[in-house]
Structure formats: C-alpha cells, structure tokens
mmCIF file of C-alpha atoms in Angstrom:
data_model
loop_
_atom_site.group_PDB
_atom_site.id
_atom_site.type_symbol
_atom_site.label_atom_id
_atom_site.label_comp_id
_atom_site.label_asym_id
_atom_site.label_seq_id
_atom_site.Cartn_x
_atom_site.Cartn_y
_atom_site.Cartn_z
ATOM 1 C CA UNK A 233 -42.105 -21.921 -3.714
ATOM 2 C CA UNK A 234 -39.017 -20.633 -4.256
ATOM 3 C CA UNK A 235 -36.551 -22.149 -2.600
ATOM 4 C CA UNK A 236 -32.460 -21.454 -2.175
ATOM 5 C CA UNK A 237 -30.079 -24.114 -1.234
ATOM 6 C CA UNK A 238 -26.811 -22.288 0.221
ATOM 7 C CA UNK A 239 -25.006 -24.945 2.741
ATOM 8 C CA UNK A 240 -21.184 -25.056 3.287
ATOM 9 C CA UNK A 241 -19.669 -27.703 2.945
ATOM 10 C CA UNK A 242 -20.009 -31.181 5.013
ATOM 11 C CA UNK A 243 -15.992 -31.618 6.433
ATOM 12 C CA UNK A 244 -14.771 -34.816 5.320
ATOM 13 C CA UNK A 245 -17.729 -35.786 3.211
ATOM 14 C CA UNK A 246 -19.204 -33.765 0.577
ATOM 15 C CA UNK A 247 -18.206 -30.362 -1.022
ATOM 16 C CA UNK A 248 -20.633 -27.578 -0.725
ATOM 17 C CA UNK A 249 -21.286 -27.993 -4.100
ATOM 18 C CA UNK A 250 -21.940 -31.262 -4.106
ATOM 19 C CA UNK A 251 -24.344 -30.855 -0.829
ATOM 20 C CA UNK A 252 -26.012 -28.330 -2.714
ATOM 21 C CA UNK A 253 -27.067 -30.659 -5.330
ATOM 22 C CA UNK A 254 -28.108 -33.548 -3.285
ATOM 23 C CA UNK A 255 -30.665 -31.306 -1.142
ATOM 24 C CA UNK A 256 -32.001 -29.950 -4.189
ATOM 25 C CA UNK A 257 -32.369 -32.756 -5.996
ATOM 26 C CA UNK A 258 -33.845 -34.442 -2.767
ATOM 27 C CA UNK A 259 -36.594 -31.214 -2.770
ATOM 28 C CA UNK A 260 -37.361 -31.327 -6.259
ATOM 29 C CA UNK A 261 -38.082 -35.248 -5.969
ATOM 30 C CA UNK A 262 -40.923 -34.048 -3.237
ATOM 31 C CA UNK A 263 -41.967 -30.925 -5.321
ATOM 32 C CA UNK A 264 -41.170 -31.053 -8.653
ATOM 33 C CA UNK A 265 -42.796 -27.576 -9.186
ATOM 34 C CA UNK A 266 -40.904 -25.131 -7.052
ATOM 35 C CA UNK A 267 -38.057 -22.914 -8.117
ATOM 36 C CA UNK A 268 -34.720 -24.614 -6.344
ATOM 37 C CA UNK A 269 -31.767 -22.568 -7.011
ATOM 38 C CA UNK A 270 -28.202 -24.139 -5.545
ATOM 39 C CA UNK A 271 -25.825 -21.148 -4.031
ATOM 40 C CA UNK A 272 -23.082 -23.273 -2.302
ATOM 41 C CA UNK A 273 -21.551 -21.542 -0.202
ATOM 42 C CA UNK A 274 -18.135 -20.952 1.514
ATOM 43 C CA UNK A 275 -16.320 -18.999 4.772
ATOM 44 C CA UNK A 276 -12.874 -18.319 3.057
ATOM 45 C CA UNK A 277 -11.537 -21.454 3.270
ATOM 46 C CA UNK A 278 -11.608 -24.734 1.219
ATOM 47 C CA UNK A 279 -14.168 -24.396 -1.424
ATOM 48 C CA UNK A 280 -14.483 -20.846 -1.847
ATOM 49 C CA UNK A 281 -13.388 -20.760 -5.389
ATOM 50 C CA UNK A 282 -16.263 -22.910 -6.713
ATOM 51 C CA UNK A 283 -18.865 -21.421 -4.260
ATOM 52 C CA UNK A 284 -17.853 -18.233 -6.710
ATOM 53 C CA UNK A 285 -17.168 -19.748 -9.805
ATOM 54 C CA UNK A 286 -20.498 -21.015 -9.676
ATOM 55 C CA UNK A 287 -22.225 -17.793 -9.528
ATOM 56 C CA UNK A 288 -20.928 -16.197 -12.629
ATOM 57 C CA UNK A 289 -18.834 -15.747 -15.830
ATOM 58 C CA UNK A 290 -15.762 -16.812 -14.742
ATOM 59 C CA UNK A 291 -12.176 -18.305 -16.420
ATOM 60 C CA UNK A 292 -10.498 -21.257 -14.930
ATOM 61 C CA UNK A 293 -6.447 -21.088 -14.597
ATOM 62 C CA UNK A 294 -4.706 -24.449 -14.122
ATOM 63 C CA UNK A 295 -1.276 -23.961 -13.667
ATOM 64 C CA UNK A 296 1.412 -26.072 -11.700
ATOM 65 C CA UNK A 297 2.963 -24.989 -8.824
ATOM 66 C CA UNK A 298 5.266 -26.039 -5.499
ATOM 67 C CA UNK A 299 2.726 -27.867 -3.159
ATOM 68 C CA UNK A 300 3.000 -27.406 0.527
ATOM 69 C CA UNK A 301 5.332 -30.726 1.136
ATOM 70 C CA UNK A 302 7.378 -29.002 -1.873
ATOM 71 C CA UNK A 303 6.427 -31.294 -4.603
ATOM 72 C CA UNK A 304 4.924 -29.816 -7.713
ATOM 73 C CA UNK A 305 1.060 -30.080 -8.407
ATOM 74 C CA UNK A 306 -1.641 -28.407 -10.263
ATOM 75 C CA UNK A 307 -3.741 -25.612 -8.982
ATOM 76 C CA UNK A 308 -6.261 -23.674 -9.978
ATOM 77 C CA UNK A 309 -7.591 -20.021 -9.604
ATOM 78 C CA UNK A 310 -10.152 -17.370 -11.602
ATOM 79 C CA UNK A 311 -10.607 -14.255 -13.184
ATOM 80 C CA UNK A 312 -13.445 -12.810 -14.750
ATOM 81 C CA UNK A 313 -13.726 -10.281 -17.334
ATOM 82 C CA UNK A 314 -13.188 -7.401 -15.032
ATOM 83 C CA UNK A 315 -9.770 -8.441 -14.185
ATOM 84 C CA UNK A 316 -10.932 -9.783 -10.697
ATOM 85 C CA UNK A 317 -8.830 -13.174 -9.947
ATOM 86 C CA UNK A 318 -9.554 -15.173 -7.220
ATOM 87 C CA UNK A 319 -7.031 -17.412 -5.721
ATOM 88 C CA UNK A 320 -7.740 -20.039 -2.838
ATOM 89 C CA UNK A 321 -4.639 -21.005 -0.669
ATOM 90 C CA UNK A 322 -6.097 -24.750 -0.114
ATOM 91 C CA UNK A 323 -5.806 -24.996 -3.876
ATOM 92 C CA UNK A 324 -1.518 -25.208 -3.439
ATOM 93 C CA UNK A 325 -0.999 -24.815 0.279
ATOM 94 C CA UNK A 326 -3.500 -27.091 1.863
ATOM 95 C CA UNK A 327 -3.899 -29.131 4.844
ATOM 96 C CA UNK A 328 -5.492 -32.011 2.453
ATOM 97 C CA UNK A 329 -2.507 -32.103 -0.137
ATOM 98 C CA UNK A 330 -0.101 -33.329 3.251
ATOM 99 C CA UNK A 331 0.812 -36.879 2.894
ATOM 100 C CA UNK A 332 1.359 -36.668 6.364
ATOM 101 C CA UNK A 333 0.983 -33.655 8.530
ATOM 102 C CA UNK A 334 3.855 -31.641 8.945
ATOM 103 C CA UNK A 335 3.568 -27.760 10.147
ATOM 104 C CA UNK A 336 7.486 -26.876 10.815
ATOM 105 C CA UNK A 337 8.457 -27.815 7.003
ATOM 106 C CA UNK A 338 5.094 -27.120 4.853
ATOM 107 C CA UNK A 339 5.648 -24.290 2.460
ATOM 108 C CA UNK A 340 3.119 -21.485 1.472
ATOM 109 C CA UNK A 341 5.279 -20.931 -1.548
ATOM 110 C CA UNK A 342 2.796 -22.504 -4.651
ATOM 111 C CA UNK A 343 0.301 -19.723 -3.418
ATOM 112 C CA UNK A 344 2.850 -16.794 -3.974
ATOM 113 C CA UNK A 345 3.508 -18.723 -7.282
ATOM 114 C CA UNK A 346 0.035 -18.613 -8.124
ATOM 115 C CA UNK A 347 -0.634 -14.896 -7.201
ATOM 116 C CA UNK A 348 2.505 -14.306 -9.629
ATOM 117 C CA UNK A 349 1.229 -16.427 -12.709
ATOM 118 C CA UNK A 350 -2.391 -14.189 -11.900
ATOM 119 C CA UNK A 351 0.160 -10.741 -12.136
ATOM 120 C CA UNK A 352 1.780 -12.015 -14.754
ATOM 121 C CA UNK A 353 -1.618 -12.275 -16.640
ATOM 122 C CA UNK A 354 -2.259 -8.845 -15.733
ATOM 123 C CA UNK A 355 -5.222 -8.839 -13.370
ATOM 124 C CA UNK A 356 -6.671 -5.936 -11.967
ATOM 125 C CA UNK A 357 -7.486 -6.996 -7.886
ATOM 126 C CA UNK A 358 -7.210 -10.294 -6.275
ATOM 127 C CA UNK A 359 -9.108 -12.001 -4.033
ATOM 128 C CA UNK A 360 -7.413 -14.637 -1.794
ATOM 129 C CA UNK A 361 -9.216 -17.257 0.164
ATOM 130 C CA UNK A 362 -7.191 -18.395 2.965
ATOM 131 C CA UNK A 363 -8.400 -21.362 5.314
ATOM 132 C CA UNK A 364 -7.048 -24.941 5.471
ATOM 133 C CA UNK A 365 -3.179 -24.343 5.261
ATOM 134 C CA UNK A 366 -0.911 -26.911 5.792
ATOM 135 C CA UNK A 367 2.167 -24.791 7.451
ATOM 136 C CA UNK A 368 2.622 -21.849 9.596
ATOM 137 C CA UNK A 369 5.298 -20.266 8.008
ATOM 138 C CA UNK A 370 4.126 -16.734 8.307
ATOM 139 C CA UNK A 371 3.741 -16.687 4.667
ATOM 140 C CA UNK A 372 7.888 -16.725 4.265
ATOM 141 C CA UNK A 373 7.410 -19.000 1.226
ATOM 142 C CA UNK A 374 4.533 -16.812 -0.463
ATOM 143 C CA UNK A 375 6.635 -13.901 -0.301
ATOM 144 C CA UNK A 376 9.370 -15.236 -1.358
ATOM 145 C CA UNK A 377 7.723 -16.785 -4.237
ATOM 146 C CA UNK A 378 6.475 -12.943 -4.808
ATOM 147 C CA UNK A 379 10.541 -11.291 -5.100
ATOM 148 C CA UNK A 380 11.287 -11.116 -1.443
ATOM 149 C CA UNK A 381 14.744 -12.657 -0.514
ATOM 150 C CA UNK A 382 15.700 -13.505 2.448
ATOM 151 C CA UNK A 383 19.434 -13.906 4.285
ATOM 152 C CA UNK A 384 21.074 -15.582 6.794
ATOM 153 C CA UNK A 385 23.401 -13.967 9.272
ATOM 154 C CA UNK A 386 26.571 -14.514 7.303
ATOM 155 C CA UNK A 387 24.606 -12.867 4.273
ATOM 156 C CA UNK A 388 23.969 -15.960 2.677
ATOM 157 C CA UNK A 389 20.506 -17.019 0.747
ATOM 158 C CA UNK A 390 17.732 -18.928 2.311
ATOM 159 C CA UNK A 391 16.058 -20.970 -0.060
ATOM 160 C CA UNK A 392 14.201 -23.411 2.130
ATOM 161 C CA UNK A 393 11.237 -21.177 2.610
ATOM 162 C CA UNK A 394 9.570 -22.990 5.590
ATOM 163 C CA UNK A 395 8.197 -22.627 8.769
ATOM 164 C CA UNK A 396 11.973 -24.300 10.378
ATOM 165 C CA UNK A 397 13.999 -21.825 8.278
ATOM 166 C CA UNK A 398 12.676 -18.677 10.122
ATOM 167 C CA UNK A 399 15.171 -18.614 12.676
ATOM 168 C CA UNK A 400 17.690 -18.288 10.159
ATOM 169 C CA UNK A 401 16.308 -15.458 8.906
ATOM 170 C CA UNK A 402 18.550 -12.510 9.695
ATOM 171 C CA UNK A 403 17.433 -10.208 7.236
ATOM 172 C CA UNK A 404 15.292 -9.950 3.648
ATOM 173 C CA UNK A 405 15.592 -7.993 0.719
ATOM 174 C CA UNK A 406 12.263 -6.698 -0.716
ATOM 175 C CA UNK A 407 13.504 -4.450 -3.769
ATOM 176 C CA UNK A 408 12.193 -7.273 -6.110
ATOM 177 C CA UNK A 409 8.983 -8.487 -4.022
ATOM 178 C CA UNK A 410 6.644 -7.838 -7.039
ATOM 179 C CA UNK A 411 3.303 -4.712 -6.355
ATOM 180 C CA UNK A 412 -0.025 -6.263 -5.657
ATOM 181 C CA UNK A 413 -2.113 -5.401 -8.800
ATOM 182 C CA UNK A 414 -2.949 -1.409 -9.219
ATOM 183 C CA UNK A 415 -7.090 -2.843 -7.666
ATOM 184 C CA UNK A 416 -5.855 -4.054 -4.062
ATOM 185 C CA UNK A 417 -5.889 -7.409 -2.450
ATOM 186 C CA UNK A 418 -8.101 -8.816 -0.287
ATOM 187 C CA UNK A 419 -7.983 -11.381 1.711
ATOM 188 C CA UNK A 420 -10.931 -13.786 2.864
ATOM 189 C CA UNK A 421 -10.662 -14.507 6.818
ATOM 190 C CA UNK A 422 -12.509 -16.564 9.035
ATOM 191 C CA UNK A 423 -10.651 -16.232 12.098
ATOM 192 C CA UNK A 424 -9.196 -13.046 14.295
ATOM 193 C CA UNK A 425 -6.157 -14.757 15.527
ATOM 194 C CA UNK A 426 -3.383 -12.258 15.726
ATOM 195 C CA UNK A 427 0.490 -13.572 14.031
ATOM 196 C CA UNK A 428 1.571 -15.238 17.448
ATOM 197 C CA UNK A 429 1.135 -14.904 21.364
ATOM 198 C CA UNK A 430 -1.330 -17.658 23.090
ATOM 199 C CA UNK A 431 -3.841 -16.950 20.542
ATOM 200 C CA UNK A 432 -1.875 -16.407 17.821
ATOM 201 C CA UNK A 433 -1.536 -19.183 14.612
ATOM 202 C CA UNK A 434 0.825 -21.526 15.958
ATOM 203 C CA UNK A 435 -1.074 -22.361 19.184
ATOM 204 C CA UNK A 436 -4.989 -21.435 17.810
ATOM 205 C CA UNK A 437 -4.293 -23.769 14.859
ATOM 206 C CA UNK A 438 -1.137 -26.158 15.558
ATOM 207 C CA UNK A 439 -2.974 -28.957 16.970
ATOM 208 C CA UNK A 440 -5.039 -29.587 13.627
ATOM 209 C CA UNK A 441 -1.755 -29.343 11.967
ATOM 210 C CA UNK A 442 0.276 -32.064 14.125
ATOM 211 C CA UNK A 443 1.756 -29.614 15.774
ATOM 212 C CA UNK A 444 2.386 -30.903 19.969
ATOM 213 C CA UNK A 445 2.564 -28.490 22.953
ATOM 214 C CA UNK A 446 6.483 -27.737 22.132
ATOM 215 C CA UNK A 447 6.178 -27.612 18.509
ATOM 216 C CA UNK A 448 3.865 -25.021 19.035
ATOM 217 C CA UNK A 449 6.255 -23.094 20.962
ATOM 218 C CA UNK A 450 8.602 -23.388 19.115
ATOM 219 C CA UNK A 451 6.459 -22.297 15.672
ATOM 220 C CA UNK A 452 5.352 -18.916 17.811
ATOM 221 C CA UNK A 453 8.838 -17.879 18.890
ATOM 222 C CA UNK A 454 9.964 -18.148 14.904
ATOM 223 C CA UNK A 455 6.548 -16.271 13.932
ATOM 224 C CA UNK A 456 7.502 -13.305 16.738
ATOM 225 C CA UNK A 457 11.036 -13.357 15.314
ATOM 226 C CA UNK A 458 9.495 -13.636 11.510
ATOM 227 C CA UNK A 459 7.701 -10.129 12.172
ATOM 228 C CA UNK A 460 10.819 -8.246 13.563
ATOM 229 C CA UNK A 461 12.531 -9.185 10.689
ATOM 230 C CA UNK A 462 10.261 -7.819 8.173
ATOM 231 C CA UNK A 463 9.754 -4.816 10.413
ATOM 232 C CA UNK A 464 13.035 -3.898 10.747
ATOM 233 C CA UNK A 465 13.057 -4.193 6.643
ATOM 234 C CA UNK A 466 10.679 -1.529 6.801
ATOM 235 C CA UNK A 467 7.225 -3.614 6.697
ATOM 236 C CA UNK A 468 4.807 -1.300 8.939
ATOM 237 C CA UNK A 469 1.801 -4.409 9.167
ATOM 238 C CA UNK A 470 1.068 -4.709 12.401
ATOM 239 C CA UNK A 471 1.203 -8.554 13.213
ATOM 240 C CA UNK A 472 -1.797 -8.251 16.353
ATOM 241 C CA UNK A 473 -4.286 -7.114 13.391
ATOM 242 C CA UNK A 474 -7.099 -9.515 13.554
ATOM 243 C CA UNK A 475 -6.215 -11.939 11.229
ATOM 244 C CA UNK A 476 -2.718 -11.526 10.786
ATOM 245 C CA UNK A 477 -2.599 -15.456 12.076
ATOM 246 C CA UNK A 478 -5.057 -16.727 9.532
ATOM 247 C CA UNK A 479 -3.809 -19.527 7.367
ATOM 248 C CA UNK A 480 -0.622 -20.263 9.555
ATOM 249 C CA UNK A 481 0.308 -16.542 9.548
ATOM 250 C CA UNK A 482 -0.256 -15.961 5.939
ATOM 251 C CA UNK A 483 -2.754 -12.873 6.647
ATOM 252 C CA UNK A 484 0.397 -11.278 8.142
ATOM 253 C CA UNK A 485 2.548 -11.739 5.288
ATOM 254 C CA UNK A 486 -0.362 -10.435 3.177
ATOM 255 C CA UNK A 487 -0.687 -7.448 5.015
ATOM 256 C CA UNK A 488 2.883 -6.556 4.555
ATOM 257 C CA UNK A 489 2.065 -6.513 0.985
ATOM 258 C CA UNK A 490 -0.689 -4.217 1.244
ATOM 259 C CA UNK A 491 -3.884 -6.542 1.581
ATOM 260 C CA UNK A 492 -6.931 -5.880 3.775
ATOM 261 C CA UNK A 493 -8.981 -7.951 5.223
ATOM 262 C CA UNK A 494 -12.915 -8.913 4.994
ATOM 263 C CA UNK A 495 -14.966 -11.328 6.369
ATOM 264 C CA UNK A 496 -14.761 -15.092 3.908
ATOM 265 C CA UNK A 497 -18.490 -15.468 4.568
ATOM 266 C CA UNK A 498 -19.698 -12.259 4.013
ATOM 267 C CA UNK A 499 -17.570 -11.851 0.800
ATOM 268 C CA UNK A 500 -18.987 -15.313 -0.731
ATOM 269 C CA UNK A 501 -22.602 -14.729 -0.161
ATOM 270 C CA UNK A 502 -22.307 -11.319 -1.643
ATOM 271 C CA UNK A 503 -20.280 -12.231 -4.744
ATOM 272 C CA UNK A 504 -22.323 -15.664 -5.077
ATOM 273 C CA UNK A 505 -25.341 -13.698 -5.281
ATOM 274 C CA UNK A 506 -26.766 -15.084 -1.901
ATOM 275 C CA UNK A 507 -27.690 -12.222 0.097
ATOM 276 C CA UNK A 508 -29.457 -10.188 -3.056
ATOM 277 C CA UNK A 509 -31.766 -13.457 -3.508
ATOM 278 C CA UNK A 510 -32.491 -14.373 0.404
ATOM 279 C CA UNK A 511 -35.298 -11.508 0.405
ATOM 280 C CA UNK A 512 -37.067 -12.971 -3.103
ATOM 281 C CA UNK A 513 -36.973 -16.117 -1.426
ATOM 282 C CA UNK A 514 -39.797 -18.225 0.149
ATOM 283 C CA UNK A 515 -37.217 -20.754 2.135
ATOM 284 C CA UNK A 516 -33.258 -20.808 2.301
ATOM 285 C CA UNK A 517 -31.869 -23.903 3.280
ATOM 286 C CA UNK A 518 -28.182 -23.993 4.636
ATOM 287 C CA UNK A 519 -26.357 -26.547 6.484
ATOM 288 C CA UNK A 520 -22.934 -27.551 7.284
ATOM 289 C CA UNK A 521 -21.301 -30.759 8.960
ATOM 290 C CA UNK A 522 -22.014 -30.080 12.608
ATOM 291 C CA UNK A 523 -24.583 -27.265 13.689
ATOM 292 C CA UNK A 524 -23.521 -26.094 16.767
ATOM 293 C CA UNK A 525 -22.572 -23.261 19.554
ATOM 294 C CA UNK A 526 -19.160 -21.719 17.572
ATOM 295 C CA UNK A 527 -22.332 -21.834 14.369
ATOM 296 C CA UNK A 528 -23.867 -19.146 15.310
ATOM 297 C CA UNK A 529 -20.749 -17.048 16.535
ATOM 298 C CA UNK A 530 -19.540 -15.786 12.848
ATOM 299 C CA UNK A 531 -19.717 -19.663 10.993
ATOM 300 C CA UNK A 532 -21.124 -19.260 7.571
ATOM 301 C CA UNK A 533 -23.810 -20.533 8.617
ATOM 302 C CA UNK A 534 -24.944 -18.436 11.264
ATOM 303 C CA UNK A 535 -24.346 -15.457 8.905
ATOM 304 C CA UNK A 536 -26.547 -17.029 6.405
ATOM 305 C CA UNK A 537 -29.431 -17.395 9.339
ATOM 306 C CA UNK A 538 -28.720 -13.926 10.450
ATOM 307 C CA UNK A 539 -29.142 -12.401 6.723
ATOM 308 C CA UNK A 540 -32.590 -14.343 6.305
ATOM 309 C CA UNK A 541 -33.867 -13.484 10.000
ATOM 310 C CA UNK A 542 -33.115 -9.396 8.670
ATOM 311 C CA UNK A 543 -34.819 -10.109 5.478
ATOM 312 C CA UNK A 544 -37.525 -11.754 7.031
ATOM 313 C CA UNK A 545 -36.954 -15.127 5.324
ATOM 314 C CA UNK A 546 -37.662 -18.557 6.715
ATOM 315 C CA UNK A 547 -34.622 -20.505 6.789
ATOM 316 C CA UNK A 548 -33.627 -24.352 7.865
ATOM 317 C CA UNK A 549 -30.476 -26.261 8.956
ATOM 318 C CA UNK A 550 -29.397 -29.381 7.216
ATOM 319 C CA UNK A 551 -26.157 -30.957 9.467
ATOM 320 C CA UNK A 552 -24.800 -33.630 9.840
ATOM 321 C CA UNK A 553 -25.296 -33.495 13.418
ATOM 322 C CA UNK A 554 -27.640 -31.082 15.607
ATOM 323 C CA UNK A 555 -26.131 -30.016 18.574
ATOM 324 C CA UNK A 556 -27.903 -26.507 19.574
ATOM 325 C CA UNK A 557 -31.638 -25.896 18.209
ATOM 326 C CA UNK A 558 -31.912 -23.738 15.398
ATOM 327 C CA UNK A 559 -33.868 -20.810 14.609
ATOM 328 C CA UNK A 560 -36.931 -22.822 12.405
ATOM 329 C CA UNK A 561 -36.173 -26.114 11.925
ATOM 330 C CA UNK A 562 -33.565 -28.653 11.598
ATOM 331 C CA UNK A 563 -32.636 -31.764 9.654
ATOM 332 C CA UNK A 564 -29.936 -34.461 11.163
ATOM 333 C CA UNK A 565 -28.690 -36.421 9.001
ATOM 334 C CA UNK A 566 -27.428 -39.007 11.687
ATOM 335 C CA UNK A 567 -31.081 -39.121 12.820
ATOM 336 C CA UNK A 568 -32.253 -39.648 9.336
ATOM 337 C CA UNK A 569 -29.674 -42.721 9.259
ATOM 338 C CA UNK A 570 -29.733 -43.972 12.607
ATOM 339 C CA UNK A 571 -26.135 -43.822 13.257
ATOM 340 C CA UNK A 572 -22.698 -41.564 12.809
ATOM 341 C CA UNK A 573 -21.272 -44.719 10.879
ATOM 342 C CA UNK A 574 -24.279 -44.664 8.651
ATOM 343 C CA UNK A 575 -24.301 -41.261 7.874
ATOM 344 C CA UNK A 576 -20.863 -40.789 6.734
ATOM 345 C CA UNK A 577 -21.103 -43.906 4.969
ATOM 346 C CA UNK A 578 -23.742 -42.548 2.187
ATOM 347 C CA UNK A 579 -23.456 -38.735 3.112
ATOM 348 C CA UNK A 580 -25.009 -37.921 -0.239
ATOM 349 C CA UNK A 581 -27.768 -40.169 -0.059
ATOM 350 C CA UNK A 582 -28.561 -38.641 3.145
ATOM 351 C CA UNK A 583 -28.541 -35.103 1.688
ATOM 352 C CA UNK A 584 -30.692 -36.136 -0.637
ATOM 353 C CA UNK A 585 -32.702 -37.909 2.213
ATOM 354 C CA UNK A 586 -32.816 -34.404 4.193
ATOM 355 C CA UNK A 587 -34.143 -32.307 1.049
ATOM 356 C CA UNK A 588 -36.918 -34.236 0.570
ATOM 357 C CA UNK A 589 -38.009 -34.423 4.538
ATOM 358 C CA UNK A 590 -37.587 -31.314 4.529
ATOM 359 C CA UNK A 591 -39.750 -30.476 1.499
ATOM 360 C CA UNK A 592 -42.538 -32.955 3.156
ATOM 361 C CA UNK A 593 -42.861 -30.160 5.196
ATOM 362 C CA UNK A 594 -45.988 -28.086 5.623
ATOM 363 C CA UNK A 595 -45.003 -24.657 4.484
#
C-alpha cells in the first residue's frame, strides 16, 4: 500500500511534524512493506513553515527580531531558489512566546522586521502565515517596522507600536513604508473575520488572548479608529474584507500593503505536495487534536477529507478526541489510552499507538 500521513498538528502536544512521524512509524511497525510518506500539514497558522519546508529545497533564515512582549528573540523564515520566502507570524508574534497573555500591549513589530530582513535579501514574493498572534494591534507594529510612521495629535512620534497606542494615533506617514517585493504577497488565512464590529478580531479572538468583555471593547473601538487613520492617509483596503481580522487585525494591515488573501490550508497542501499525491494514494491518514463539527467547516482537516473523497481516496482520522463520526474510520487516541490524562501524558506514544491500529486494519 501506499500510504500518506498528512495530520495537523495535535494543540498543546505534538507538532504536525512530529505527529506525522509517530503514525508512520506506528504503520510501518504493522507493515513494514508499504510505502508511508509523512506530508504534515498546516492551516496558516503555527507550523506552517515546516509543513513547507519539509516538502522541498528550501533555505532556513534565523535572524533576531522584537518578540511580541518587545523583547528580542530569534525567528526564522524561508526562501527557496525561486526567490519565494515564506514567513510565519507565530515565529516572532505568537501567542506561545507571551510570558503571560497580554493583547492591549503585544506588538506585531518582529514580523514587519522579518518581512524587511526577507526584502532586504531581495526576494521575489512572500508568503505569510498568519494564525496564533499574540496582540491585536491591527498590524500598527508590522507596518511600522516596514517605514510607516505614525503621529500623535501634537505631531509628535509614536514609538510604542501596540495595540494601547492606537488611540494616539492621529495621523501616519507612509512615504518610507518599504514596496512589497515586485512577486506580490500573500497571506495564509484561516478565518473570515472582518478588522472589527461583533465579529471582527478583537471580540472573535480576544478571549484566547486574555482579553475580558471590556477589553474587547475597548481593542475594537482602537481597531475602527486604526482603519480611519490609514484611510484618511490614503490606504483604500477595505477593513470588512474577509480576513482583514486575521491574526489580531494583521490581514488588514497587510492588505494596505497590497497583499491578497488565500486559503492557509489550501495553500499548504498544494505547496507540500499533498493534493498532487492524494489520487496515487491507496490511504491518507490525517488527524488533528479534536475531530469535530467546526472540522469539517473549512479545518485542514476537513479540506484534506474533501480532496480525497474528489479523488476517490480512502482516508482516516487520527484525533485526539472523536466528537462527530468521520467519513471512513476513526482513531481516538483517548480511547486507545483510556483517559484524557493518559493521552496527553504520552501523546506520541499514542500516535504511534493509532498508526499501528490503524494499519491492523483490513484494507
């Protein structure tokens, strides 16, 4: 058989990458015969620059950069021999590099810095993964980082690019925001919030970032006011564009410098080499940490079933927990270990666990 191994990854527990190797190695300890390839997979977000990495010829950049609580770490990001960089926001801007969570002063800034270092190396298109942001500035600190300035109502400059500085924002200066590379920019969604409103970035995606009932207020008024800023500098994006409130309003801010938008999963199982292989396949394994309704609404892995039901592929779900059936079949790993506490414990050992039941089956 010839088998593909494409999950995203577990939440909390293992990478897709390393999920990927667990169920094959699991399989290949049942049926040491068949062809197992591992695609991990991603939906835009965290882990999106190895789920492509892996599938090609690609460079790795490690450069430092401001993190989201404004200390300096290292990030990476790609480019090939095309020119094509890729640069994932979690990398600098993530929820996970937080000490504690903190959505009115986390910065987006160390992702504009790294989109300038990938300029500055002379790329020819980017490709930006956003998902798992720490702050909802509206991507003031990215664009900053990029050449914008920005100005306070007595003229003065704003250097504290965050989330809690947008209300001093009277107006910007963009004659030195620096032109996205001559090949475009794209950025990786997974969500159609619009900039603000009721389901809008601040109150879609403040609760996961600490942010209370008023906090979220009080981050949507500052996102409204963050737009008529920049469109009264002369920024046409239109901040109710689908995706304008991914990453804490960093789509917008992209969009004002020229991005469009495509869909994270699509994008990864096209440039990972997924979707070509699902129709040479004899069985495509995904999974992710909880299989659910909102999976099969536009989840990674409910593309990945819907690309293998059109190629007429059989396909199975690996989760950590089962809550909706699947189309085929479907591997828990809490049932495999006989409790939540147990599964989380040794998720990897369970992986491995699930690729080898599900290799015991009759095919």
């Amino acid at each position: 058989m010839r088998v593909l191994v494409a999950p995203d990854s577990f939440k909390g527990s293992a990478s897709a990458s390393d999920a990927a190797r667990a169920v094959a190695a699991g399989w290949r300890s049942a049926r040491p015969h068949d062809t197992v390839i591992e695609l991990p997979q991603a939906d835009g977000g965290e882990g999106t620059l190895d789920a492509i990495a892996a599938a090609g010829s690609w460079r790795s950049h490690r450069v430092r950069v401001t993190g989201p609580d404004r200390r300096s770490l290292y990030a990476r990001w790609i480019c090939n021999e095309n020119g094509s960089a890729v640069v994932e926001l979690a990398e600098s801007s993530g929820i996970t590099l937080m000490p504690a969570l903190s959505p009115v002063t986390a910065t987006s800034r160390g992702t504009g810095e790294m989109l300038e270092r990938a300029l500055d190396s002379g790329v020819h298109d980017v490709q930006i993964a956003l998902g798992g942001s720490a702050g909802t500035d509206g991507g003031f600190g990215l664009l900053c980082a990029l050449g914008l300035r920005a100005f306070d109502s007595r003229g003065r400059l704003l250097d504290d690019a965050t989330a809690g500085a947008l209300d001093a924002v009277a107006t910007v200066d963009a004659t030195g925001l620096r032109p996205p590379p001559v090949g475009g920019v794209v950025a990786l969604v997974d969500t159609t919030a619009p900039l603000f409103g009721p389901h809008g970035a601040a109150h879609v995606f403040g609760p996961q970032k600490g942010a209370g009932p008023a906090v979220r207020r009080y981050l949507d008024d500052r996102l409204r006011h963050w737009s008529d800023v920049l469109a009264a500098a002369g920024f046409t994006a239109d901040p109710s564009t689908p995706g304008a409130g991914a990453a804490g309003g960093v789509g917008y801010a992209l969009l004002c410098w020229g991005a469009r938008f495509t869909s994270g999963a699509d994008h990864v199982m096209r440039r990972s080499g997924l979707r070509d292989r699902i129709p040479g396949a004899d069985l495509v394994l995904t999974g992710e940490g909880r299989f659910d309704d909102t999976s099969l609404n536009g989840k990674l892995v409910g593309r990945v079933l819907q690309e293998c039901e059109s190629a007429g592929t059989p396909a199975m779900v690996i989760a950590g927990q089962v809550g909706v059936d699947a189309p085929g079949h479907a591997v828990s790993l809490v049932d495999l270990a006989g409790t939540v506490d147990a599964a989380l414990a040794e998720p990897l050992r369970w992986l491995r666990e699930a690729g080898a039941a599900s290799a015991r089956r009759e095919y």
